[in-house]
Coordinates of C-alpha atoms in Angstrom, one line a residue:
M192 CA 147.6 6.7 -19.5
N193 CA 146.8 3.4 -21.2
V194 CA 143.8 1.7 -19.5
I195 CA 145.4 -1.8 -19.6
L196 CA 148.6 -0.4 -17.9
V197 CA 146.4 1.0 -15.1
V198 CA 144.7 -2.4 -14.8
I199 CA 148.1 -4.2 -14.7
I200 CA 149.3 -1.9 -11.9
A201 CA 146.0 -2.2 -10.0
C202 CA 146.2 -6.0 -10.4
E203 CA 149.7 -6.1 -9.0
I204 CA 148.7 -3.9 -6.1
G205 CA 145.6 -6.0 -5.6
F206 CA 147.6 -9.3 -5.7
W207 CA 149.9 -8.1 -2.9
V208 CA 147.0 -6.5 -0.9
L209 CA 145.2 -9.8 -0.9
I210 CA 148.4 -11.6 0.2
I211 CA 149.2 -9.2 3.0
A212 CA 145.6 -9.0 4.1
G213 CA 145.3 -12.8 4.1
L214 CA 148.5 -13.2 6.1
M215 CA 147.5 -10.5 8.6
V216 CA 144.2 -12.1 9.1
R217 CA 145.9 -15.5 9.5
Y218 CA 148.7 -14.5 11.9
L219 CA 147.6 -11.3 13.6
L220 CA 143.9 -12.1 14.0
G221 CA 144.4 -15.8 14.3
K222 CA 141.7 -16.6 11.7
R223 CA 143.4 -19.2 9.6
R224 CA 140.3 -20.0 7.4
A225 CA 139.5 -16.4 6.7
G226 CA 143.2 -15.8 5.8
L227 CA 143.1 -18.7 3.5
V228 CA 140.0 -17.4 1.8
L229 CA 141.8 -14.1 1.1
L230 CA 144.9 -15.9 -0.2
A231 CA 142.7 -18.1 -2.4
L232 CA 141.2 -15.0 -4.0
T233 CA 144.6 -14.0 -5.7
P234 CA 143.8 -15.9 -8.9
L235 CA 140.8 -13.6 -9.3
V236 CA 143.2 -10.8 -9.9
D237 CA 144.5 -12.7 -13.0
L238 CA 141.0 -13.2 -14.2
I239 CA 140.3 -9.5 -13.9
L240 CA 143.4 -8.7 -16.0
L241 CA 142.7 -11.3 -18.6
T242 CA 139.1 -10.1 -18.9
A243 CA 140.1 -6.4 -19.2
T244 CA 142.7 -7.2 -21.8
V245 CA 140.4 -9.3 -24.0
L246 CA 137.5 -6.8 -23.7
D247 CA 139.9 -3.9 -24.6
L248 CA 141.1 -5.7 -27.8
R249 CA 137.6 -7.0 -28.7
A250 CA 136.3 -3.4 -28.4
G251 CA 138.6 -2.4 -31.3
A252 CA 141.8 -1.4 -29.5
T253 CA 145.1 -2.0 -31.4
A254 CA 147.4 -4.2 -29.3
T255 CA 150.3 -2.4 -27.8
F256 CA 153.3 -3.3 -25.8
V257 CA 151.1 -3.1 -22.7
H258 CA 148.7 -5.8 -24.0
G259 CA 151.7 -8.1 -24.4
L260 CA 152.9 -7.1 -20.9
A261 CA 149.5 -8.2 -19.6
A262 CA 150.1 -11.7 -21.1
V263 CA 153.6 -11.9 -19.6
Y264 CA 152.2 -10.7 -16.2
L265 CA 149.6 -13.4 -16.3
G266 CA 152.1 -16.1 -17.2
I267 CA 154.4 -15.1 -14.3
S268 CA 151.6 -14.7 -11.9
I269 CA 150.2 -18.1 -12.6
A270 CA 153.5 -19.9 -12.6
Y271 CA 155.2 -18.1 -9.7
G272 CA 152.1 -16.9 -7.7
H273 CA 152.0 -19.9 -5.3
R274 CA 155.8 -19.5 -4.7
M275 CA 155.4 -15.8 -3.9
I276 CA 152.6 -16.6 -1.5
D277 CA 154.8 -19.3 0.2
W278 CA 157.7 -16.8 0.4
A279 CA 155.5 -14.2 2.1
D280 CA 153.8 -16.7 4.3
A281 CA 157.2 -18.0 5.7
R282 CA 158.2 -14.5 6.6
F283 CA 154.9 -13.7 8.2
A284 CA 154.9 -17.0 10.1
H285 CA 158.4 -16.3 11.5
R286 CA 157.7 -12.6 12.4
F287 CA 154.1 -12.9 13.7
G288 CA 153.3 -16.6 14.2
G289 CA 156.3 -18.0 16.0
G290 CA 157.4 -20.0 13.0
P291 CA 161.0 -20.8 12.1
R292 CA 163.3 -18.3 10.5
P293 CA 163.2 -18.7 6.7
T294 CA 166.3 -20.4 5.5
R295 CA 168.6 -19.3 2.7
H296 CA 169.9 -22.0 0.4
Y297 CA 173.5 -22.5 -0.7
G298 CA 175.5 -24.9 -2.8
T299 CA 173.6 -27.8 -4.4
R300 CA 170.4 -26.9 -2.6
Y301 CA 170.4 -23.4 -4.2
A302 CA 171.2 -24.9 -7.6
Q303 CA 168.2 -27.3 -7.2
E304 CA 166.0 -24.3 -6.4
C305 CA 167.3 -22.5 -9.5
W306 CA 166.3 -25.5 -11.6
K307 CA 162.8 -25.5 -10.1
D308 CA 162.6 -21.9 -11.1
V309 CA 163.6 -22.9 -14.7
V310 CA 160.6 -25.2 -14.7
R311 CA 158.4 -22.4 -13.4
T312 CA 159.8 -20.0 -16.0
I313 CA 159.0 -22.6 -18.8
I314 CA 155.5 -22.7 -17.5
A315 CA 155.3 -18.9 -17.3
V316 CA 156.6 -18.6 -20.9
L317 CA 154.2 -21.1 -22.2
I318 CA 151.2 -19.5 -20.5
A319 CA 152.3 -16.1 -21.7
A320 CA 152.7 -17.4 -25.2
G321 CA 149.3 -19.1 -25.0
F322 CA 147.7 -15.8 -23.9
L323 CA 149.5 -13.9 -26.7
Q324 CA 148.1 -16.4 -29.2
L325 CA 144.7 -16.3 -27.6
L326 CA 144.6 -12.5 -28.0
T327 CA 145.8 -12.8 -31.6
V328 CA 143.1 -15.3 -32.5
L329 CA 140.3 -13.4 -30.7
V330 CA 141.2 -10.1 -32.4
D331 CA 141.7 -11.9 -35.8
D332 CA 143.4 -8.9 -37.4
A333 CA 147.2 -9.2 -37.9
A334 CA 147.5 -5.4 -38.2
R335 CA 146.0 -4.8 -34.8
T336 CA 148.0 -7.6 -33.1
E337 CA 151.4 -7.0 -34.6
A338 CA 152.8 -5.7 -31.2
L339 CA 152.0 -9.0 -29.6
T340 CA 154.3 -11.0 -31.9
G341 CA 157.2 -9.0 -30.6
F342 CA 156.9 -10.7 -27.3
Y343 CA 157.9 -14.1 -28.4
P344 CA 161.6 -13.3 -28.6
I345 CA 161.3 -11.5 -25.2
L346 CA 159.9 -14.7 -23.8
G347 CA 162.8 -16.7 -25.3
I348 CA 165.3 -14.3 -23.7
V349 CA 163.6 -14.6 -20.3
F350 CA 163.9 -18.4 -20.5
V351 CA 167.5 -18.3 -21.7
V352 CA 168.5 -15.9 -18.9
D353 CA 166.9 -18.1 -16.2
L354 CA 168.5 -21.2 -17.8
L355 CA 171.9 -19.6 -17.7
W356 CA 171.3 -18.5 -14.1
A357 CA 170.6 -22.2 -13.1
V358 CA 173.6 -23.5 -15.1
S359 CA 175.9 -20.9 -13.6
Y360 CA 174.9 -21.9 -10.0
T361 CA 175.2 -25.6 -10.9
I362 CA 178.8 -25.0 -12.1
W363 CA 179.7 -22.4 -9.5
P364 CA 177.5 -23.2 -6.4
R365 CA 176.5 -20.3 -4.2
K366 CA 178.8 -20.4 -1.2
Q367 CA 177.5 -20.0 2.4
P368 CA 179.0 -16.9 4.0
L369 CA 181.5 -17.4 6.7
T370 CA 180.1 -16.8 10.2
A371 CA 182.0 -14.8 12.8

């Protein structure tokens, strides 16, 4: 199995372990500051992945799809990480901390949230493209980084899909279900 793929999987698991541990410490043990420390460690996971990817390529590895996937993972994690933590926090607060039930958005409010995601996706795409470029420059061998250039169209497709999603919900707003 590819070492970088193992690191990506470990980082994804580590990201969620830190979030769940932070929220458990915060809500189940009542230690808000210790929980915050655990949540604040989540960017360390991104640093580990970036370091492993750079070291692997600098050690002579030829870039593969997985190295590009690492760049995409980093972009998404950085752009959407805070939102994912907020999502999990709202659910933990409701379930274990007496917080309000998380609300679902409909209509114009849902469309607005979709457009906020478009901005996050632009940030994720730009970060991923920046990491792809950084890896290409660090390796400085076009033959070894050819697989990375194939990710630029994928990033474009991700952006277009998210943009179409927001446009569709702007034109056809999400309707609130009828209550019995």
